[in-house]
Short mmCIF file of C-alpha atoms and ligand atoms in Angstrom, two decimals:
data_model
loop_
_atom_site.label_atom_id
_atom_site.label_comp_id
_atom_site.label_asym_id
_atom_site.label_seq_id
_atom_site.Cartn_x
_atom_site.Cartn_y
_atom_site.Cartn_z
CA MET A 1 -55.11 -80.73 41.73
CA ARG A 2 -54.63 -77.90 43.81
CA ALA A 3 -51.60 -76.20 42.41
CA TYR A 4 -52.12 -73.76 38.91
CA LEU A 5 -50.37 -76.08 36.82
CA PRO A 6 -49.23 -72.71 34.13
CA ALA A 7 -47.49 -71.57 36.84
CA TYR A 8 -44.63 -74.46 37.04
CA ASP A 9 -41.49 -75.11 34.21
CA LEU A 10 -40.72 -77.96 33.72
CA GLN A 11 -37.18 -78.21 31.52
CA VAL A 12 -35.53 -81.45 30.47
CA PRO A 13 -31.43 -80.85 29.74
CA ARG A 14 -29.90 -83.96 28.06
CA ASN A 15 -27.03 -84.53 29.76
CA LEU A 16 -25.77 -83.41 33.33
CA GLU A 17 -23.25 -80.88 32.43
CA GLU A 18 -26.42 -78.45 30.80
CA THR A 19 -28.16 -79.56 33.78
CA LEU A 20 -25.82 -77.95 36.63
CA ALA A 21 -25.12 -75.12 33.67
CA ILE A 22 -28.66 -74.15 34.20
CA MET A 23 -28.44 -74.49 38.19
CA GLU A 24 -25.67 -72.44 38.29
CA ARG A 25 -27.36 -69.67 36.63
CA GLU A 26 -29.74 -68.93 39.04
CA PRO A 27 -29.40 -70.83 41.89
CA GLY A 28 -31.88 -71.50 44.14
CA VAL A 29 -34.23 -71.84 41.08
CA TRP A 30 -34.07 -74.41 39.60
CA LYS A 31 -34.67 -77.48 41.12
CA PRO A 32 -33.71 -81.58 39.80
CA LEU A 33 -37.07 -83.41 39.43
CA ALA A 34 -35.81 -87.28 39.67
CA GLY A 35 -38.68 -89.66 40.34
CA GLY A 36 -41.19 -87.16 41.37
CA THR A 37 -42.95 -89.01 44.38
CA ASP A 38 -41.93 -86.49 47.43
CA VAL A 39 -42.91 -83.45 44.52
CA MET A 40 -45.68 -84.95 42.81
CA VAL A 41 -47.51 -84.40 46.60
CA LEU A 42 -46.91 -81.28 47.48
CA LEU A 43 -48.03 -80.35 43.63
CA GLU A 44 -51.02 -82.08 44.43
CA ALA A 45 -51.57 -80.96 47.22
CA GLY A 46 -50.85 -76.93 46.11
CA LYS A 47 -47.87 -77.06 48.46
CA LEU A 48 -44.64 -77.01 46.23
CA PRO A 49 -42.16 -73.82 47.51
CA HIS A 50 -40.24 -73.87 43.63
CA GLN A 51 -42.01 -73.23 40.58
CA LYS A 52 -38.37 -74.55 38.27
CA PHE A 53 -37.81 -77.64 37.62
CA LEU A 54 -34.97 -79.48 35.84
CA SER A 55 -36.60 -83.25 35.09
CA ILE A 56 -32.69 -85.25 35.71
CA TRP A 57 -34.56 -88.63 35.61
CA LYS A 58 -32.99 -89.81 32.03
CA LEU A 59 -29.49 -88.56 32.51
CA ALA A 60 -27.55 -91.77 32.50
CA GLU A 61 -24.78 -90.28 34.95
CA LEU A 62 -26.56 -90.43 37.75
CA ARG A 63 -27.60 -94.23 37.45
CA SER A 64 -24.55 -96.18 37.39
CA ILE A 65 -24.29 -98.80 40.57
CA GLU A 66 -20.43 -99.43 41.00
CA VAL A 67 -18.99 -101.97 43.36
CA THR A 68 -14.69 -101.92 44.07
CA PRO A 69 -13.52 -103.60 46.88
CA GLN A 70 -13.78 -101.31 48.69
CA ALA A 71 -17.17 -99.33 48.32
CA ILE A 72 -20.04 -99.69 46.10
CA THR A 73 -21.35 -96.23 45.04
CA LEU A 74 -24.58 -95.73 44.03
CA GLY A 75 -26.02 -93.32 41.62
CA ALA A 76 -28.68 -90.34 42.41
CA LEU A 77 -31.38 -91.94 40.82
CA THR A 78 -30.77 -95.45 42.00
CA THR A 79 -35.01 -96.72 42.53
CA TYR A 80 -35.88 -98.60 46.28
CA THR A 81 -36.68 -101.51 42.93
CA GLN A 82 -33.00 -101.56 42.50
CA VAL A 83 -31.55 -101.85 45.75
CA GLN A 84 -33.47 -105.15 46.13
CA ALA A 85 -32.32 -106.00 44.08
CA HIS A 86 -28.49 -105.98 43.84
CA PRO A 87 -26.28 -108.49 45.13
CA VAL A 88 -23.94 -106.99 46.60
CA LEU A 89 -26.14 -104.66 48.51
CA ARG A 90 -29.20 -107.88 49.42
CA GLN A 91 -25.59 -109.82 51.13
CA GLU A 92 -23.47 -106.65 52.66
CA PHE A 93 -25.93 -103.61 52.97
CA PRO A 94 -29.09 -106.06 54.19
CA LEU A 95 -30.89 -102.44 56.43
CA LEU A 96 -30.90 -100.28 53.07
CA CYS A 97 -32.55 -103.50 51.09
CA ARG A 98 -34.98 -103.94 54.37
CA ALA A 99 -35.41 -100.03 53.95
CA ALA A 100 -36.11 -99.87 50.06
CA ALA A 101 -38.58 -102.89 50.81
CA GLU A 102 -40.76 -100.93 53.84
CA THR A 103 -40.60 -97.79 51.95
CA GLY A 104 -44.63 -96.79 50.32
CA GLY A 105 -45.62 -99.87 47.35
CA ILE A 106 -44.22 -101.05 44.69
CA ALA A 107 -44.85 -98.06 42.25
CA THR A 108 -43.03 -95.31 45.11
CA GLN A 109 -40.52 -98.28 44.46
CA ASN A 110 -40.13 -98.71 40.98
CA ARG A 111 -40.28 -94.55 40.76
CA GLY A 112 -38.83 -93.28 44.27
CA THR A 113 -34.59 -92.80 44.55
CA LEU A 114 -32.33 -92.69 46.91
CA ALA A 115 -30.74 -88.76 46.07
CA GLY A 116 -35.28 -87.79 46.47
CA ASN A 117 -35.38 -89.81 49.81
CA ILE A 118 -32.54 -87.41 51.02
CA VAL A 119 -32.87 -83.88 49.94
CA ASN A 120 -36.98 -84.28 51.00
CA ALA A 121 -35.32 -84.46 54.24
CA SER A 122 -38.08 -86.21 56.61
CA PRO A 123 -36.79 -86.47 59.67
CA ALA A 124 -39.64 -90.38 58.94
CA ALA A 125 -37.59 -91.60 56.31
CA ASP A 126 -36.99 -94.90 55.79
CA SER A 127 -33.98 -95.46 54.20
CA PRO A 128 -30.97 -92.17 56.09
CA PRO A 129 -31.22 -94.51 59.00
CA ALA A 130 -29.37 -97.40 57.37
CA LEU A 131 -27.13 -94.94 55.25
CA LEU A 132 -25.60 -93.11 58.92
CA VAL A 133 -25.27 -97.34 60.13
CA TYR A 134 -23.41 -97.63 56.76
CA ASP A 135 -21.30 -94.46 56.83
CA ALA A 136 -22.87 -93.14 53.55
CA GLU A 137 -21.08 -90.17 51.92
CA LEU A 138 -22.34 -88.04 49.41
CA GLU A 139 -21.07 -86.97 45.87
CA LEU A 140 -22.08 -83.07 45.66
CA VAL A 141 -21.91 -81.99 42.05
CA SER A 142 -22.22 -77.92 40.91
CA ALA A 143 -20.72 -76.53 37.45
CA ARG A 144 -18.00 -75.65 39.15
CA GLY A 145 -16.38 -78.87 40.93
CA GLN A 146 -17.50 -81.74 43.35
CA ARG A 147 -17.46 -82.51 47.02
CA TRP A 148 -17.75 -85.51 48.81
CA VAL A 149 -19.22 -85.11 52.68
CA SER A 150 -20.22 -87.09 54.61
CA TYR A 151 -23.67 -88.07 55.28
CA HIS A 152 -23.16 -87.85 59.06
CA GLY A 153 -24.04 -84.24 59.98
CA PHE A 154 -25.91 -83.21 55.81
CA HIS A 155 -28.95 -82.79 57.49
CA THR A 156 -28.30 -79.70 60.03
CA GLY A 157 -31.71 -78.96 61.51
CA TYR A 158 -35.76 -79.54 60.11
CA LYS A 159 -35.46 -79.63 56.20
CA GLN A 160 -32.27 -77.94 56.27
CA MET A 161 -28.94 -78.99 55.09
CA ASN A 162 -24.86 -78.94 53.78
CA LEU A 163 -26.23 -78.94 50.17
CA ARG A 164 -25.63 -75.64 48.12
CA PRO A 165 -28.55 -73.64 46.09
CA GLU A 166 -26.66 -74.92 42.77
CA GLU A 167 -25.26 -78.29 43.62
CA LEU A 168 -26.97 -82.18 43.29
CA ILE A 169 -26.19 -85.45 44.73
CA ARG A 170 -24.73 -87.13 42.04
CA HIS A 171 -23.79 -90.26 43.98
CA ILE A 172 -24.08 -92.26 47.34
CA ARG A 173 -21.39 -94.00 48.59
CA LEU A 174 -21.01 -97.15 51.31
CA PRO A 175 -17.72 -99.01 52.50
CA ARG A 176 -17.71 -102.16 52.16
CA ARG A 177 -16.63 -103.12 55.81
CA LYS A 178 -14.80 -107.04 56.11
CA GLU A 179 -15.42 -107.68 59.81
CA ARG A 180 -18.76 -109.45 60.58
CA TRP A 181 -21.70 -106.82 61.92
CA ARG A 182 -24.61 -108.44 63.62
CA GLN A 183 -27.43 -106.03 61.86
CA TYR A 184 -30.98 -104.96 62.59
CA TYR A 185 -33.57 -103.62 61.22
CA ARG A 186 -36.86 -102.60 62.56
CA LYS A 187 -39.40 -100.02 61.33
CA VAL A 188 -42.52 -99.06 63.54
CA GLY A 189 -46.32 -97.36 61.87
CA THR A 190 -49.87 -97.76 62.14
CA ARG A 191 -49.04 -101.02 59.25
CA LYS A 192 -47.46 -102.84 58.09
CA ALA A 193 -46.56 -101.74 54.98
CA GLN A 194 -48.21 -97.93 53.13
CA ALA A 195 -47.32 -96.20 56.51
CA ILE A 196 -44.74 -93.68 57.45
CA SER A 197 -42.96 -94.97 60.96
CA LYS A 198 -44.14 -94.48 64.17
CA VAL A 199 -40.25 -94.74 64.91
CA CYS A 200 -37.57 -96.72 62.77
CA PHE A 201 -34.32 -97.96 64.04
CA ALA A 202 -31.65 -99.47 62.65
CA GLY A 203 -28.44 -100.93 64.03
CA GLY A 204 -25.30 -102.82 63.20
CA ALA A 205 -22.51 -103.58 65.48
CA ALA A 206 -18.98 -105.63 65.73
CA PHE A 207 -17.94 -108.29 68.51
CA ALA A 208 -14.68 -109.41 69.34
CA ALA A 209 -14.94 -111.70 73.25
CA GLY A 210 -17.98 -111.11 73.64
CA GLU A 211 -17.47 -106.94 73.62
CA ILE A 212 -19.28 -104.54 71.54
CA ARG A 213 -16.32 -103.49 69.74
CA ASP A 214 -17.92 -101.49 67.16
CA ILE A 215 -21.57 -100.15 67.47
CA ARG A 216 -23.93 -97.93 65.38
CA ILE A 217 -27.32 -96.90 65.87
CA ALA A 218 -29.08 -94.27 64.16
CA LEU A 219 -33.35 -93.61 64.51
CA GLY A 220 -36.11 -92.00 62.29
CA SER A 221 -38.67 -90.10 63.13
CA VAL A 222 -37.17 -89.55 66.83
CA ALA A 223 -35.66 -85.87 66.39
CA PRO A 224 -35.98 -82.97 63.49
CA THR A 225 -33.40 -84.41 61.31
CA VAL A 226 -32.96 -88.00 61.46
CA LEU A 227 -30.46 -88.86 63.86
CA ARG A 228 -27.57 -90.94 64.69
CA CYS A 229 -26.91 -91.76 68.38
CA MET A 230 -23.49 -91.16 69.41
CA LYS A 231 -23.98 -90.66 73.00
CA THR A 232 -25.37 -94.37 73.23
CA GLU A 233 -22.54 -95.89 71.19
CA ALA A 234 -20.84 -94.30 73.30
CA VAL A 235 -21.71 -96.20 76.23
CA LEU A 236 -22.28 -99.00 74.82
CA ARG A 237 -18.98 -99.29 73.35
CA GLY A 238 -16.47 -101.90 75.10
CA GLN A 239 -19.43 -103.28 77.32
CA LYS A 240 -21.07 -106.86 77.95
CA PRO A 241 -24.22 -106.50 75.94
CA ASN A 242 -26.00 -107.47 79.15
CA ARG A 243 -29.04 -106.99 81.30
CA ALA A 244 -26.76 -103.52 82.67
CA ALA A 245 -25.50 -102.03 79.74
CA LEU A 246 -28.34 -101.37 78.15
CA ASP A 247 -29.80 -99.92 81.02
CA SER A 248 -27.39 -97.60 81.29
CA ALA A 249 -27.74 -97.55 77.01
CA LYS A 250 -31.74 -97.20 77.28
CA ASP A 251 -31.06 -93.82 79.64
CA ALA A 252 -28.51 -92.34 77.42
CA LEU A 253 -30.91 -92.82 74.34
CA ALA A 254 -33.75 -91.15 76.30
CA GLN A 255 -31.30 -88.05 76.35
CA GLU A 256 -30.37 -88.28 72.69
CA ILE A 257 -33.47 -88.12 71.29
CA ALA A 258 -35.96 -85.55 71.17
CA PRO A 259 -40.02 -87.33 70.65
CA ILE A 260 -43.06 -85.15 69.24
CA ASP A 261 -46.45 -85.86 69.75
CA ASP A 262 -47.54 -85.36 66.03
CA PHE A 263 -50.60 -86.64 64.45
CA ARG A 264 -48.90 -90.50 63.80
CA SER A 265 -47.91 -90.94 67.84
CA THR A 266 -46.86 -89.28 70.85
CA ALA A 267 -44.08 -88.99 72.52
CA ARG A 268 -44.58 -91.03 75.08
CA TYR A 269 -44.97 -94.11 73.10
CA ARG A 270 -41.82 -93.12 70.94
CA LEU A 271 -39.87 -92.94 73.32
CA ARG A 272 -40.61 -96.48 74.90
CA VAL A 273 -40.69 -98.03 71.39
CA SER A 274 -37.31 -96.43 70.73
CA GLN A 275 -35.74 -98.19 74.23
CA ASN A 276 -37.45 -101.65 73.32
CA LEU A 277 -36.13 -101.31 70.24
CA LEU A 278 -32.54 -100.82 71.74
CA GLU A 279 -33.24 -104.33 73.81
CA GLU A 280 -34.14 -105.76 71.07
CA PHE A 281 -31.12 -105.50 68.68
CA LEU A 282 -29.06 -106.03 71.78
CA LEU A 283 -30.56 -108.37 73.58
CA GLU A 284 -32.50 -110.89 72.09
CA PHE A 285 -30.42 -111.94 69.35
CA GLU A 286 -27.24 -111.36 72.01
CA SER A 287 -25.74 -115.25 71.61
CA SER A 288 -25.77 -115.14 68.04
CA GLN A 289 -23.01 -112.83 66.49
CA ILE A 290 -24.17 -113.29 62.65
CA SER A 291 -26.21 -110.30 60.63
CA HIS A 292 -29.21 -110.36 60.91
CA VAL A 293 -32.23 -108.28 59.93
CA ARG A 294 -35.76 -108.20 60.83
C1 LIG B 301 -47.64 -93.26 48.45
C2 LIG B 301 -46.45 -92.93 48.78
C3 LIG B 301 -45.37 -93.44 49.76
C4 LIG B 301 -44.22 -92.96 50.33
N1 LIG B 301 -43.76 -94.37 51.24
C5 LIG B 301 -42.84 -94.20 52.09
C6 LIG B 301 -42.12 -94.75 53.03
O1 LIG B 301 -42.18 -95.54 53.34
N2 LIG B 301 -40.81 -94.33 53.61
C7 LIG B 301 -40.22 -92.92 52.90
O2 LIG B 301 -39.36 -92.80 53.16
N3 LIG B 301 -40.55 -92.30 51.72
C8 LIG B 301 -41.88 -92.46 51.65
N4 LIG B 301 -42.04 -91.63 50.14
C9 LIG B 301 -41.46 -90.91 49.88
C10 LIG B 301 -40.48 -90.70 48.70
O3 LIG B 301 -41.74 -91.98 47.65
C11 LIG B 301 -39.44 -91.11 48.92
O4 LIG B 301 -38.79 -90.10 49.61
C12 LIG B 301 -38.42 -90.93 47.20
O5 LIG B 301 -37.35 -91.51 47.70
C13 LIG B 301 -37.90 -89.42 47.00
O6 LIG B 301 -37.43 -89.21 45.33
P1 LIG B 301 -37.32 -88.80 44.45
O7 LIG B 301 -36.76 -89.14 43.14
O8 LIG B 301 -39.39 -89.58 43.30
O9 LIG B 301 -37.63 -87.55 44.57
P2 LIG B 301 -38.45 -86.24 43.84
O10 LIG B 301 -40.27 -86.03 44.62
O11 LIG B 301 -37.92 -86.83 42.48
O12 LIG B 301 -37.51 -84.77 44.66
C14 LIG B 301 -37.43 -84.72 45.71
C15 LIG B 301 -36.52 -83.64 47.08
O13 LIG B 301 -35.64 -84.32 46.38
C16 LIG B 301 -34.45 -83.18 45.63
N5 LIG B 301 -33.30 -84.29 44.50
C17 LIG B 301 -33.57 -84.99 43.87
N6 LIG B 301 -32.75 -86.06 43.75
C18 LIG B 301 -31.92 -84.69 43.32
C19 LIG B 301 -30.45 -84.91 44.09
N7 LIG B 301 -29.62 -85.96 42.28
N8 LIG B 301 -29.29 -84.75 43.61
C20 LIG B 301 -30.57 -83.34 44.96
N9 LIG B 301 -31.70 -83.31 44.93
C21 LIG B 301 -32.58 -83.86 44.39
C22 LIG B 301 -35.73 -82.51 44.54
O14 LIG B 301 -35.02 -81.10 44.23
C23 LIG B 301 -36.74 -82.22 45.73
O15 LIG B 301 -36.53 -81.68 46.37
C24 LIG B 301 -43.60 -91.88 49.42
C25 LIG B 301 -44.48 -91.18 49.06
C26 LIG B 301 -45.43 -91.62 48.04
C27 LIG B 301 -46.08 -90.88 46.84
#
């Protein structure tokens, strides 16, 4: 352990109201501690930027999963294990279940939470591309009130986000779609499990008369934030998913993403793999119009 533990302070508020009151009194000083799977890694490495934490792990207000005809609303503390077990998520949001199943190992899936993944803001995180495809919305709360924001646009730069120092995420809402989607998810890493992604791709498309009527594409590990690729989507909307459309979309994707060389991979590899995954998404299942997750 490289950190000096007595320098840290951890409090356990009894409820959400008390948590928000402490955060309001000293904005930015107290940070939520959820499953701790990111925080503890930083602590161990002696790189934890904050010293005061409020454990929110036991707050019942952040644990619910509510299903209505319009949406499924997940408490901030929803873990990867809970995501994989929920029947509505398994049926209608397979990309998120797939991301959860490929996040770390069982221990991490039991402790790691969706809100923690969002706020940790790694561009290589696995759930955010699925959340972008599903048009997720976030409920942010503070002692002064609450607001809903679109998850698309929440990250404003590397580790930067539209979250005030006194706010925390209370809920993540996923609208339920009526029509059938072709859905595709693939994480490419060094190994099948326990690996951070070199590229992570999530896509969803609705077809009418053989044409792409609606499409969402989001990638991880190819830019300073997880990226929704709206220019590539625009090139494909209204097109038949054929070779010509795909070639144009691959060019658009190359313009839209900004992969880098780092210790995990190279920019060249990431670009090539991103384009190959786009091709697999669009062409491999060309004849089938059913939901499909690989
Ligand atoms: C061995 C291992 C393997 C991993 N593998 C993967 C992987 O394959 N893919 C992947 O994406 N991630 C992976 N992770 C990262 C991690 O598990 C996830 O990012 C996890 O979802 C973080 O959730 P948490 O509850 O543990 O967050 P914590 O560590 O408790 O918190 C993380 C950050 O989020 C903030 N926070 C937490 N909850 C809230 C809230 N409700 N509102 C506002 N801020 C909040 C905290 O203040 C902190 O800044 C791995 C981690 C480990 C240790």
